[in-house]
Short mmCIF file of C-alpha atoms in Angstrom, two decimals:
data_model
loop_
_atom_site.label_atom_id
_atom_site.label_comp_id
_atom_site.label_asym_id
_atom_site.label_seq_id
_atom_site.Cartn_x
_atom_site.Cartn_y
_atom_site.Cartn_z
CA MET A 1 38.35 -3.59 12.42
CA LYS A 2 36.47 -5.84 14.84
CA ALA A 3 33.25 -4.91 16.55
CA LYS A 4 32.90 -4.79 20.30
CA THR A 5 31.30 -7.93 21.70
CA GLY A 6 28.40 -6.19 23.46
CA LEU A 7 27.45 -4.07 20.48
CA ASN A 8 27.95 -6.95 18.07
CA ALA A 9 25.21 -8.85 19.91
CA LEU A 10 22.76 -6.25 18.68
CA ALA A 11 23.33 -7.49 15.15
CA LYS A 12 22.72 -11.10 16.16
CA LEU A 13 19.82 -12.97 17.71
CA PRO A 14 19.60 -11.05 21.04
CA GLY A 15 19.41 -7.75 19.20
CA LEU A 16 16.77 -9.11 16.82
CA LEU A 17 14.64 -10.42 19.69
CA LEU A 18 14.96 -7.09 21.49
CA LEU A 19 13.81 -5.25 18.39
CA LEU A 20 10.88 -7.61 17.80
CA GLY A 21 9.79 -7.01 21.39
CA LEU A 22 9.94 -3.24 20.87
CA VAL A 23 7.85 -3.55 17.70
CA VAL A 24 5.17 -5.55 19.54
CA ALA A 25 5.12 -2.94 22.31
CA VAL A 26 4.76 -0.11 19.78
CA TYR A 27 2.08 -1.75 17.60
CA ILE A 28 0.01 -3.53 20.24
CA SER A 29 -2.46 -0.63 20.43
CA GLY A 30 -3.29 -1.28 16.76
CA LEU A 31 -4.93 -4.60 17.69
CA GLY A 32 -7.97 -2.67 18.90
CA GLY A 33 -8.58 -1.01 15.55
CA ASP A 34 -11.73 -1.49 13.46
CA PHE A 35 -12.15 -2.25 9.75
CA VAL A 36 -11.20 1.03 8.03
CA ILE A 37 -11.25 2.54 4.53
CA ASP A 38 -11.30 -0.37 2.06
CA ASP A 39 -11.31 -3.19 4.64
CA ARG A 40 -15.09 -3.45 4.51
CA THR A 41 -15.01 -4.13 0.76
CA TYR A 42 -13.06 -7.33 1.44
CA PHE A 43 -14.63 -8.73 4.62
CA ILE A 44 -18.03 -7.10 5.18
CA ASP A 45 -19.54 -5.65 1.99
CA ASN A 46 -18.41 -8.55 -0.16
CA ASP A 47 -20.14 -11.83 -1.04
CA LEU A 48 -17.28 -13.22 -3.16
CA LEU A 49 -14.58 -13.90 -0.57
CA PRO A 50 -16.93 -15.40 2.11
CA ALA A 51 -18.06 -17.99 -0.44
CA LEU A 52 -14.49 -19.29 -0.86
CA ARG A 53 -12.67 -21.94 1.13
CA PRO A 54 -8.90 -22.46 1.45
CA TRP A 55 -9.13 -25.32 -1.05
CA SER A 56 -11.07 -23.22 -3.61
CA PHE A 57 -7.95 -22.83 -5.76
CA ALA A 58 -9.75 -21.91 -8.99
CA GLY A 59 -11.76 -19.22 -7.23
CA ILE A 60 -8.67 -17.82 -5.51
CA PHE A 61 -6.12 -18.03 -8.34
CA LEU A 62 -8.22 -17.29 -11.42
CA ARG A 63 -10.92 -14.85 -10.29
CA ALA A 64 -10.86 -11.75 -8.13
CA SER A 65 -12.46 -12.28 -4.71
CA ASN A 66 -13.45 -8.62 -4.40
CA TYR A 67 -15.28 -5.97 -6.40
CA TRP A 68 -12.06 -4.04 -7.04
CA ALA A 69 -11.14 -6.67 -9.67
CA GLU A 70 -7.87 -7.03 -7.75
CA LEU A 71 -6.50 -10.53 -8.33
CA LEU A 72 -3.72 -11.23 -5.80
CA PRO A 73 -3.99 -14.98 -5.08
CA VAL A 74 -1.47 -15.30 -2.24
CA ARG A 75 -2.98 -12.31 -0.46
CA ASP A 76 -6.49 -13.62 -1.16
CA PHE A 77 -5.57 -17.10 0.12
CA PHE A 78 -4.50 -15.52 3.41
CA TYR A 79 -7.71 -13.48 3.45
CA VAL A 80 -9.82 -16.62 2.99
CA LEU A 81 -8.00 -18.38 5.82
CA GLN A 82 -8.49 -15.39 8.11
CA TYR A 83 -12.16 -15.02 7.19
CA GLN A 84 -12.76 -18.66 8.11
CA LEU A 85 -11.17 -18.00 11.51
CA PHE A 86 -12.29 -14.47 12.39
CA ALA A 87 -15.30 -13.64 10.15
CA ASP A 88 -16.24 -10.02 10.92
CA SER A 89 -14.02 -9.58 14.02
CA PRO A 90 -11.15 -7.18 13.16
CA PHE A 91 -8.92 -8.20 16.11
CA GLY A 92 -7.77 -11.44 14.47
CA TYR A 93 -6.89 -9.72 11.19
CA HIS A 94 -4.86 -7.08 13.04
CA LEU A 95 -3.03 -9.81 14.94
CA VAL A 96 -2.13 -11.54 11.67
CA SER A 97 -0.86 -8.22 10.26
CA LEU A 98 1.42 -7.77 13.28
CA LEU A 99 2.74 -11.34 13.01
CA LEU A 100 3.41 -10.85 9.29
CA TYR A 101 5.29 -7.64 10.07
CA LEU A 102 7.49 -9.49 12.56
CA LEU A 103 8.28 -12.07 9.86
CA VAL A 104 9.14 -9.26 7.43
CA ILE A 105 11.56 -7.81 9.99
CA VAL A 106 13.24 -11.21 10.40
CA ALA A 107 13.56 -11.49 6.59
CA ALA A 108 15.01 -7.95 6.43
CA TRP A 109 17.52 -8.92 9.14
CA ARG A 110 18.66 -11.95 7.14
CA LEU A 111 18.87 -9.86 3.97
CA VAL A 112 21.07 -7.15 5.48
CA ALA A 113 23.23 -9.78 7.19
CA GLU A 114 23.68 -11.55 3.84
CA LEU A 115 24.83 -8.29 2.26
CA CYS A 116 27.27 -7.66 5.11
CA LYS A 117 28.98 -10.95 4.26
CA LEU A 118 29.64 -9.65 0.74
CA ASP A 119 30.98 -6.28 1.86
CA ASP A 120 34.75 -6.07 1.99
CA ALA A 121 34.80 -2.51 3.32
CA ASP A 122 36.97 -1.94 6.41
CA VAL A 123 33.95 -0.94 8.47
CA PRO A 124 32.40 -2.96 11.34
CA CYS A 125 29.17 -4.43 10.01
CA PHE A 126 27.26 -4.74 13.29
CA PHE A 127 26.27 -1.09 13.45
CA PRO A 128 24.84 -0.60 9.92
CA LEU A 129 23.04 -3.95 10.24
CA PHE A 130 21.30 -3.15 13.52
CA PHE A 131 20.61 0.49 12.65
CA ALA A 132 19.13 -0.39 9.24
CA LEU A 133 16.91 -3.04 10.82
CA ALA A 134 15.77 -0.81 13.68
CA PHE A 135 15.17 2.12 11.30
CA PHE A 136 13.05 -0.18 9.14
CA ALA A 137 11.12 -1.78 12.02
CA LEU A 138 10.27 1.39 13.93
CA HIS A 139 9.61 3.78 11.03
CA PRO A 140 6.14 5.42 11.13
CA LEU A 141 5.69 5.08 7.36
CA HIS A 142 4.91 1.41 8.02
CA VAL A 143 1.83 2.15 10.10
CA GLU A 144 -0.38 2.26 7.00
CA SER A 145 0.63 -1.27 6.02
CA VAL A 146 0.49 -2.79 9.53
CA ALA A 147 -2.43 -1.04 11.27
CA TYR A 148 -4.58 -1.11 8.11
CA ILE A 149 -5.75 -4.67 7.36
CA SER A 150 -5.80 -4.09 3.60
CA GLY A 151 -2.06 -3.39 3.89
CA GLN A 152 -1.36 -7.12 4.27
CA LYS A 153 -0.53 -7.27 0.57
CA ASP A 154 2.44 -4.95 1.25
CA LEU A 155 3.61 -7.19 4.10
CA LEU A 156 3.32 -10.38 2.04
CA CYS A 157 4.99 -8.82 -0.98
CA ALA A 158 7.88 -7.54 1.16
CA LEU A 159 8.25 -10.90 2.93
CA PHE A 160 8.51 -12.88 -0.30
CA SER A 161 10.56 -10.17 -2.04
CA PHE A 162 13.16 -10.12 0.73
CA SER A 163 13.20 -13.93 0.80
CA SER A 164 13.71 -14.16 -2.97
CA ILE A 165 16.53 -11.58 -2.87
CA ILE A 166 18.26 -13.52 -0.06
CA VAL A 167 18.09 -16.75 -2.05
CA ALA A 168 19.17 -14.92 -5.23
CA LEU A 169 22.30 -13.66 -3.43
CA ARG A 170 23.15 -17.19 -2.32
CA LEU A 171 22.38 -18.58 -5.77
CA LEU A 172 24.63 -16.02 -7.48
CA ASN A 173 27.49 -16.67 -5.10
CA THR A 174 27.49 -20.45 -4.76
CA HIS A 175 29.41 -22.85 -7.00
CA ARG A 176 27.94 -26.13 -5.78
CA PHE A 177 25.52 -27.64 -8.28
CA ALA A 178 23.37 -29.40 -5.64
CA SER A 179 22.98 -26.16 -3.71
CA LYS A 180 22.08 -24.33 -6.92
CA GLY A 181 19.17 -26.69 -7.57
CA ARG A 182 17.69 -26.23 -4.11
CA HIS A 183 18.27 -22.48 -4.15
CA LEU A 184 16.75 -22.12 -7.60
CA ALA A 185 13.54 -23.94 -6.61
CA LEU A 186 13.23 -21.85 -3.44
CA PHE A 187 13.98 -18.64 -5.34
CA ILE A 188 11.31 -19.28 -7.99
CA THR A 189 8.73 -20.08 -5.28
CA CYS A 190 9.42 -16.89 -3.30
CA TYR A 191 9.72 -14.71 -6.41
CA TYR A 192 6.40 -15.86 -7.87
CA ALA A 193 4.72 -15.58 -4.45
CA ALA A 194 5.79 -11.92 -4.30
CA PHE A 195 4.02 -11.23 -7.61
CA LEU A 196 0.94 -13.14 -6.46
CA SER A 197 0.84 -10.87 -3.38
CA LYS A 198 1.15 -7.50 -5.13
CA ASN A 199 2.03 -6.35 -8.64
CA LEU A 200 4.62 -3.95 -7.22
CA ALA A 201 6.90 -7.00 -7.09
CA VAL A 202 8.11 -5.84 -10.52
CA ALA A 203 10.48 -3.76 -8.37
CA THR A 204 11.85 -7.00 -6.92
CA GLY A 205 12.70 -8.08 -10.47
CA LEU A 206 14.56 -4.80 -11.02
CA VAL A 207 16.55 -5.24 -7.80
CA ILE A 208 17.51 -8.84 -8.61
CA THR A 209 18.52 -7.78 -12.13
CA PHE A 210 20.88 -5.23 -10.56
CA LEU A 211 22.34 -7.89 -8.25
CA GLY A 212 22.87 -10.17 -11.25
CA VAL A 213 24.72 -7.45 -13.14
CA LEU A 214 27.02 -6.83 -10.16
CA CYS A 215 27.83 -10.53 -9.90
CA LEU A 216 28.39 -10.80 -13.66
CA LEU A 217 30.95 -8.03 -13.46
CA ARG A 218 32.93 -10.35 -11.16
CA ASN A 219 32.38 -13.45 -13.33
CA ARG A 220 31.76 -12.52 -16.98
CA ASN A 221 31.69 -16.17 -18.11
CA ARG A 222 28.21 -16.71 -16.69
CA TRP A 223 26.32 -13.84 -18.35
CA ARG A 224 24.62 -15.99 -21.01
CA PHE A 225 23.35 -18.43 -18.39
CA PHE A 226 22.02 -15.55 -16.26
CA VAL A 227 20.27 -13.73 -19.13
CA LEU A 228 18.64 -16.89 -20.49
CA GLY A 229 17.60 -18.15 -17.06
CA TRP A 230 16.25 -14.77 -16.01
CA PHE A 231 14.20 -14.52 -19.21
CA VAL A 232 12.69 -18.00 -18.73
CA ILE A 233 11.83 -17.28 -15.09
CA ASN A 234 10.17 -13.96 -15.94
CA LEU A 235 8.15 -15.19 -18.92
CA PRO A 236 5.33 -16.57 -16.69
CA VAL A 237 5.50 -13.32 -14.71
CA LEU A 238 4.84 -11.25 -17.83
CA LEU A 239 1.94 -13.50 -18.81
CA TRP A 240 0.51 -13.25 -15.30
CA LEU A 241 0.77 -9.44 -15.25
CA PHE A 242 -0.95 -9.26 -18.64
CA TYR A 243 -3.77 -11.51 -17.40
CA ASN A 244 -4.09 -9.58 -14.15
CA VAL A 245 -4.21 -6.19 -15.84
CA SER A 246 -6.76 -7.40 -18.40
CA ILE A 247 -9.13 -8.46 -15.59
CA ALA A 248 -8.88 -5.05 -13.95
CA LYS A 249 -9.31 -3.20 -17.25
CA ASN A 250 -12.47 -5.14 -18.01
CA VAL A 251 -14.06 -3.81 -14.80
CA TRP A 252 -12.55 -0.31 -14.82
CA LYS A 253 -12.89 0.24 -18.59
CA GLY A 254 -15.20 3.21 -18.07
CA MET A 255 -12.67 4.93 -15.82
CA ASP A 256 -10.39 6.15 -18.61
CA THR A 257 -10.81 9.78 -17.67
CA LEU A 258 -7.38 10.21 -16.10
CA VAL A 259 -5.40 13.39 -16.67
CA VAL A 260 -3.95 13.34 -20.21
CA LEU A 261 -0.28 14.33 -20.23
CA SER A 262 2.51 14.25 -22.79
CA PHE A 263 5.53 12.03 -22.10
CA GLY A 264 7.56 15.08 -21.05
CA GLU A 265 4.84 16.09 -18.59
CA LYS A 266 4.67 12.50 -17.29
CA LEU A 267 8.44 12.54 -16.77
CA VAL A 268 8.20 15.76 -14.74
CA ARG A 269 5.27 14.30 -12.80
CA GLY A 270 7.28 11.13 -12.10
CA VAL A 271 10.22 13.09 -10.70
CA ARG A 272 7.80 15.12 -8.55
CA ILE A 273 6.15 11.94 -7.24
CA MET A 274 9.56 10.55 -6.28
CA GLY A 275 10.44 13.90 -4.70
CA GLU A 276 7.35 13.80 -2.50
CA HIS A 277 8.28 10.29 -1.35
CA PHE A 278 11.91 11.28 -0.74
CA PHE A 279 10.68 14.07 1.53
CA LEU A 280 8.49 11.62 3.49
CA LEU A 281 11.51 9.34 3.93
CA VAL A 282 13.64 12.15 5.31
CA TRP A 283 10.96 13.93 7.36
CA PRO A 284 7.97 11.67 8.26
CA GLU A 285 6.15 14.31 10.29
CA ARG A 286 2.76 15.08 8.63
CA LEU A 287 1.61 11.54 7.89
CA SER A 288 -1.78 10.79 6.34
CA PHE A 289 -3.65 8.18 4.33
CA GLY A 290 -2.91 9.79 0.97
CA TYR A 291 -1.65 13.28 0.25
CA PRO A 292 -2.74 16.18 -1.99
CA PHE A 293 -0.89 16.18 -5.30
CA ASP A 294 -1.41 18.20 -8.48
CA PRO A 295 -0.38 16.04 -11.48
CA ARG A 296 0.05 19.13 -13.64
CA GLY A 297 2.57 20.83 -11.37
CA GLY A 298 5.82 21.98 -12.96
CA PHE A 299 9.34 22.57 -11.73
CA ASP A 300 8.38 23.09 -8.10
CA VAL A 301 10.06 22.08 -4.83
CA SER A 302 8.89 18.47 -5.26
CA PHE A 303 10.57 18.28 -8.67
CA TRP A 304 13.93 19.59 -7.46
CA CYS A 305 13.76 17.37 -4.38
CA GLY A 306 13.14 14.38 -6.65
CA PHE A 307 15.86 15.41 -9.10
CA ALA A 308 18.45 15.87 -6.33
CA GLY A 309 17.45 12.58 -4.69
CA ILE A 310 17.67 10.59 -7.93
CA LEU A 311 21.05 12.17 -8.77
CA LEU A 312 22.45 11.37 -5.30
CA LEU A 313 21.25 7.75 -5.44
CA VAL A 314 22.67 7.23 -8.93
CA LEU A 315 26.03 8.65 -7.80
CA LEU A 316 26.05 6.23 -4.86
CA LEU A 317 25.30 3.35 -7.22
CA VAL A 318 28.09 4.29 -9.61
CA ARG A 319 30.81 5.49 -7.26
CA SER A 320 30.45 3.35 -4.14
CA ARG A 321 32.03 -0.08 -3.75
CA SER A 322 30.02 -0.98 -0.65
CA TRP A 323 27.28 -3.57 -1.15
CA ASN A 324 25.25 -1.97 1.63
CA ILE A 325 25.35 1.46 0.01
CA ARG A 326 24.66 0.28 -3.52
CA PHE A 327 21.91 -2.08 -2.44
CA GLY A 328 20.30 0.58 -0.24
CA ALA A 329 20.24 2.98 -3.18
CA VAL A 330 18.78 0.42 -5.58
CA LEU A 331 16.04 -0.53 -3.08
CA ILE A 332 14.88 3.08 -3.00
CA ILE A 333 15.04 3.66 -6.76
CA GLY A 334 13.76 0.20 -7.71
CA PHE A 335 10.63 0.32 -5.55
CA LEU A 336 9.72 3.94 -6.33
CA LEU A 337 10.21 3.71 -10.09
CA PRO A 338 7.07 1.56 -10.73
CA ILE A 339 4.82 4.05 -8.89
CA SER A 340 6.28 7.15 -10.56
CA GLN A 341 3.63 6.86 -13.34
CA VAL A 342 6.07 7.77 -16.09
CA PHE A 343 5.08 4.93 -18.42
CA TYR A 344 1.51 4.30 -17.21
CA ASP A 345 -1.16 5.94 -15.05
CA LEU A 346 -2.41 4.56 -11.76
CA ASN A 347 -6.12 4.91 -11.05
CA ASN A 348 -5.21 5.91 -7.52
CA ALA A 349 -3.64 8.67 -5.45
CA ALA A 350 -0.03 9.44 -6.37
CA ILE A 351 1.45 9.56 -2.86
CA TYR A 352 1.01 6.86 -0.24
CA ASP A 353 3.08 5.78 2.77
CA ARG A 354 2.82 2.15 1.67
CA TYR A 355 4.81 2.88 -1.50
CA LEU A 356 7.78 3.50 0.81
CA PHE A 357 7.49 0.23 2.72
CA VAL A 358 10.63 -1.33 1.19
CA PRO A 359 12.53 1.93 0.42
CA VAL A 360 12.59 2.59 4.18
CA LEU A 361 15.01 -0.34 4.51
CA GLY A 362 17.19 1.16 1.78
CA ALA A 363 17.26 4.51 3.59
CA GLY A 364 18.16 2.76 6.84
CA MET A 365 21.04 0.95 5.15
CA LEU A 366 22.42 4.19 3.72
CA LEU A 367 22.13 6.07 7.02
CA GLY A 368 23.58 3.17 9.02
CA GLU A 369 26.53 2.81 6.67
CA GLY A 370 27.14 6.57 6.72
CA LEU A 371 27.08 6.76 10.52
CA SER A 372 29.33 3.71 10.74
CA ARG A 373 31.94 5.25 8.47
CA LEU A 374 31.89 8.51 10.41
CA SER A 375 32.33 6.55 13.64
CA LEU A 376 35.74 5.31 12.45
CA LYS A 377 37.00 8.52 14.02
CA ARG A 378 37.15 7.53 17.71
CA SER A 379 36.15 10.98 19.00
CA LEU A 380 32.85 10.77 17.09
CA GLN A 381 31.82 7.28 18.15
CA ARG A 382 29.84 8.13 21.29
CA PRO A 383 28.09 11.23 19.87
CA LEU A 384 27.09 9.31 16.73
CA LEU A 385 25.89 6.33 18.74
CA GLY A 386 23.82 8.67 20.87
CA LEU A 387 22.44 10.38 17.76
CA ALA A 388 21.48 7.02 16.25
CA PHE A 389 19.52 5.96 19.33
CA VAL A 390 17.80 9.36 19.54
CA VAL A 391 16.69 9.01 15.90
CA LEU A 392 15.37 5.50 16.53
CA PHE A 393 13.57 6.59 19.71
CA MET A 394 11.89 9.48 17.86
CA LEU A 395 10.81 7.15 15.05
CA GLY A 396 9.32 4.67 17.51
CA PHE A 397 7.53 7.44 19.40
CA LYS A 398 6.09 8.87 16.17
CA THR A 399 4.91 5.40 15.13
CA SER A 400 3.19 4.81 18.46
CA ASP A 401 1.54 8.22 18.25
CA TYR A 402 0.35 7.67 14.65
CA ILE A 403 -1.25 4.22 15.09
CA PRO A 404 -4.52 5.52 16.66
CA ALA A 405 -5.17 7.40 13.40
CA TYR A 406 -6.12 4.00 11.91
CA HIS A 407 -8.50 2.90 14.68
CA SER A 408 -11.65 3.96 12.78
CA ASP A 409 -12.79 5.65 9.58
CA VAL A 410 -13.47 8.83 11.54
CA ALA A 411 -9.93 8.78 12.95
CA VAL A 412 -8.38 8.24 9.50
CA SER A 413 -10.36 11.01 7.81
CA GLU A 414 -10.05 13.41 10.75
CA ASN A 415 -6.25 13.06 10.78
CA SER A 416 -6.09 13.90 7.04
CA TYR A 417 -8.53 16.80 7.48
CA ILE A 418 -6.49 18.34 10.32
CA LEU A 419 -3.28 18.12 8.30
CA PHE A 420 -4.73 19.21 4.93
CA PRO A 421 -7.91 21.24 5.53
CA ASP A 422 -7.70 22.87 2.08
CA TRP A 423 -7.68 19.50 0.32
CA LYS A 424 -11.33 19.14 -0.73
CA LEU A 425 -11.28 15.36 -0.43
CA THR A 426 -10.48 15.42 3.31
CA SER A 427 -13.53 17.42 4.38
CA PHE A 428 -15.83 15.24 2.25
CA ASN A 429 -14.36 11.99 3.62
CA LEU A 430 -14.63 13.28 7.18
CA ALA A 431 -18.29 14.25 6.69
CA VAL A 432 -19.13 10.84 5.18
CA SER A 433 -17.39 8.94 8.00
CA LEU A 434 -19.24 11.06 10.58
CA VAL A 435 -22.61 10.28 8.95
CA GLU A 436 -21.76 6.57 9.02
CA ALA A 437 -20.87 6.95 12.70
CA ALA A 438 -24.24 8.75 13.28
CA ASP A 439 -22.47 11.89 14.53
CA PHE A 440 -24.91 14.19 12.74
CA GLU A 441 -24.24 17.25 14.89
CA ARG A 442 -20.59 17.39 13.81
CA VAL A 443 -21.63 17.00 10.18
CA ARG A 444 -23.95 20.00 10.44
CA ILE A 445 -21.17 22.02 12.06
CA LEU A 446 -18.86 21.06 9.20
CA LEU A 447 -21.44 22.07 6.60
CA ASP A 448 -21.84 25.46 8.26
CA SER A 449 -18.14 26.14 8.76
CA GLU A 450 -16.38 24.39 5.88
CA PRO A 451 -16.68 26.18 2.49
CA GLU A 452 -15.11 23.18 0.73
CA LEU A 453 -18.34 21.22 1.39
CA SER A 454 -20.49 23.70 -0.55
CA GLN A 455 -18.96 22.61 -3.87
CA PRO A 456 -19.72 20.72 -6.01
CA ALA A 457 -23.36 21.66 -5.62
CA TRP A 458 -24.54 18.06 -5.05
CA VAL A 459 -22.51 17.58 -1.84
CA PRO A 460 -24.63 19.51 0.74
CA ASP A 461 -27.89 17.93 -0.44
CA TYR A 462 -26.28 14.48 -0.36
CA LEU A 463 -25.13 14.83 3.25
CA LEU A 464 -28.32 16.52 4.49
CA GLY A 465 -30.55 14.01 2.68
CA TRP A 466 -28.56 11.04 3.96
CA MET A 467 -28.80 12.30 7.56
CA ALA A 468 -32.56 12.93 7.17
CA LEU A 469 -32.99 9.35 5.96
CA GLU A 470 -31.09 7.95 8.98
CA GLU A 471 -33.28 10.09 11.24
CA GLY A 472 -36.47 8.65 9.71
CA GLN A 473 -37.51 11.73 7.70
CA GLU A 474 -38.05 9.90 4.38
CA ALA A 475 -39.91 12.63 2.47
CA LYS A 476 -37.33 15.30 3.33
CA ALA A 477 -34.52 12.86 2.59
CA VAL A 478 -35.84 11.87 -0.86
CA SER A 479 -36.27 15.51 -1.85
CA SER A 480 -32.65 16.41 -0.99
CA LEU A 481 -31.16 13.17 -2.31
CA ARG A 482 -33.01 13.40 -5.63
CA ARG A 483 -31.69 16.92 -6.13
CA SER A 484 -28.15 15.76 -5.29
CA PHE A 485 -28.52 12.74 -7.61
CA LEU A 486 -29.52 14.91 -10.59
CA LEU A 487 -26.84 17.55 -9.92
CA ALA A 488 -24.13 14.88 -9.74
CA ILE A 489 -25.23 13.32 -13.04
CA ASP A 490 -25.35 16.71 -14.76
CA GLY A 491 -21.88 17.55 -13.46
CA GLY A 492 -20.33 14.22 -14.51
CA TYR A 493 -19.76 13.01 -10.94
CA PHE A 494 -20.48 9.64 -9.43
CA PRO A 495 -24.01 9.83 -7.91
CA TYR A 496 -23.21 9.02 -4.28
CA ALA A 497 -26.81 9.95 -3.41
CA ALA A 498 -28.12 6.99 -5.43
CA LEU A 499 -27.88 4.39 -2.66
CA PRO A 500 -29.60 6.41 0.11
CA LEU A 501 -32.11 7.70 -2.47
CA ALA A 502 -33.05 4.15 -3.48
CA ARG A 503 -33.36 3.24 0.20
CA GLY A 504 -35.59 6.28 0.69
CA TYR A 505 -37.89 5.31 -2.18
CA ARG A 506 -38.04 1.76 -0.83
CA SER A 507 -38.96 2.90 2.68
CA MET A 508 -41.79 4.95 1.09
CA GLY A 509 -43.01 1.86 -0.80
CA ASP A 510 -41.90 3.01 -4.27
CA ASP A 511 -39.74 0.02 -5.25
CA LEU A 512 -40.00 0.69 -9.00
CA GLN A 513 -38.53 4.17 -8.60
CA ALA A 514 -35.78 2.69 -6.42
CA LEU A 515 -34.92 0.22 -9.19
CA LYS A 516 -34.64 3.06 -11.71
CA VAL A 517 -32.08 4.83 -9.52
CA ILE A 518 -30.17 1.58 -8.96
CA LYS A 519 -30.12 0.86 -12.69
CA TYR A 520 -28.31 4.12 -13.36
CA VAL A 521 -25.54 3.24 -10.88
CA VAL A 522 -25.14 -0.31 -12.23
CA ASN A 523 -24.83 0.99 -15.81
CA SER A 524 -22.72 4.05 -14.93
CA ARG A 525 -19.35 4.45 -16.64
CA ILE A 526 -17.98 5.59 -13.26
CA TYR A 527 -17.30 2.56 -11.07
CA ASN A 528 -17.37 2.71 -7.27
CA PRO A 529 -16.93 -0.82 -5.84
CA LEU A 530 -18.50 -0.22 -2.41
CA ASP A 531 -21.61 1.56 -3.71
CA TYR A 532 -21.89 -0.89 -6.60
CA TYR A 533 -22.00 -3.86 -4.22
CA ARG A 534 -24.54 -2.22 -1.94
CA VAL A 535 -26.93 -1.15 -4.71
CA VAL A 536 -26.73 -4.60 -6.33
CA LYS A 537 -27.66 -6.20 -3.01
CA LEU A 538 -30.50 -3.72 -2.57
CA ARG A 539 -31.72 -4.51 -6.10
CA GLU A 540 -31.71 -8.25 -5.33
CA GLU A 541 -33.69 -7.62 -2.16
CA ILE A 542 -36.29 -5.51 -4.02
CA ILE A 543 -36.67 -8.03 -6.85
CA GLN A 544 -37.14 -10.89 -4.38
CA ASP A 545 -39.91 -8.93 -2.63
CA LEU A 546 -41.59 -8.06 -5.93
CA GLN A 547 -41.59 -11.72 -6.94
CA LYS A 548 -43.35 -12.82 -3.79
CA PRO A 549 -47.04 -13.84 -4.34
CA GLY A 550 -49.41 -10.94 -3.88
CA LEU A 551 -46.70 -8.28 -4.44
CA GLY A 552 -47.07 -7.98 -8.21
CA GLY A 553 -44.30 -10.43 -9.13
#
């Protein structure tokens, strides 16, 4: 069944260029965003990355360039390049993020087109190709990775993952030895670059393993070559992951206070985590930077949503003969499995939009293929085509509407607070961002109206003391901050009041007392990268002053 010429153009270069133009139009407002959330820990409150140059290969590839102990050399190399060009101006970083996203879309286009070549189904391929690509490019779940500068690791990982899968498909389906050599070298380069961009590239390995199995089913004589070659290629990957994890563990070794669960409880939690992500894929309405999630929940709606989703995807993998359908299903399962926390715990929130960056393409492929098959009935073609464009328009509109939520820390935290006011973390984050923005009146209104900010007991004193310090009331500030500091320590919390308290002591001329407060944070078993960096810098400043002649050095 041949596609109509006009519609078929959508699946080729004109359609791709049209889509790229739409993406630029949708995301261009994101170029005016500031550094938000963790961005400052890479480009502002960080003395490691600014000291590097693009040729500092040892510093980039062997040591973390941030206080998160996050060693991602390809991502860090791009960060170093950008810092040399843009320094502390966020516009340039946002522009790079948008350009990377456009490259990812081009790679996704080539990947889906490559799969269409392998599909023998009697279904026109232009529609599922264009729909999957447009669904992927315009989906609001990608805002977190594109409008948030720290999301560049997701873009780089996706770019190199898609590229490695494309080359793997060609490598598995070519019989020319010369081509195999070139493809193999290119594949190894892209595959390793994906891992050096983000550890989630383990999902790329799972997807390529699945592709290899499918090809081996068609040519059983090559299974030994595939297994041996795949083992040799992945041996450096395993060593790298071990080295990477050991660096992080050395810094976060005191943070082993995660929720202790049995394997059965972890399995239930994993299904629930996947269920929450399945729901976001299907209905991306209440989007936020992170979502409330109880790790000890049982057989709730999230669990049954996850169970039904996993069962459906497995059935599609087993029963379908379409490459698009099977590959779409494996993209979703493969990239959600590593974040399900069944076999290990993540020292992070369980639900994030960025975890769905690649699964969105899988969902688009499944929906596009389903609509295409339904459209074989001539009477349904126009209604289904209209439905497809309505869905894409709504996705693009939602994306455009969601981007301003990443323009500033206040915007990020306020969006989460509006959506989840009962989630204690949202009110605290909003109050902190408002203090940093010097909007003290709104903070006081929050303290009076929001019961979530009255507990734990150290929170009100921390916020009130911090505001008093910024307003120049040092004595009042130190009194409140000291009380908050002691309450936090007694309760086993991180002493957020330590940094403003040390600043308060310093402004009152009591540098020795400030050093005592700083010492507790530096030696604390609870690690907070941003506060750690700031208190260390304050300690260096105090010590330098104390060592000056005439100041008791």
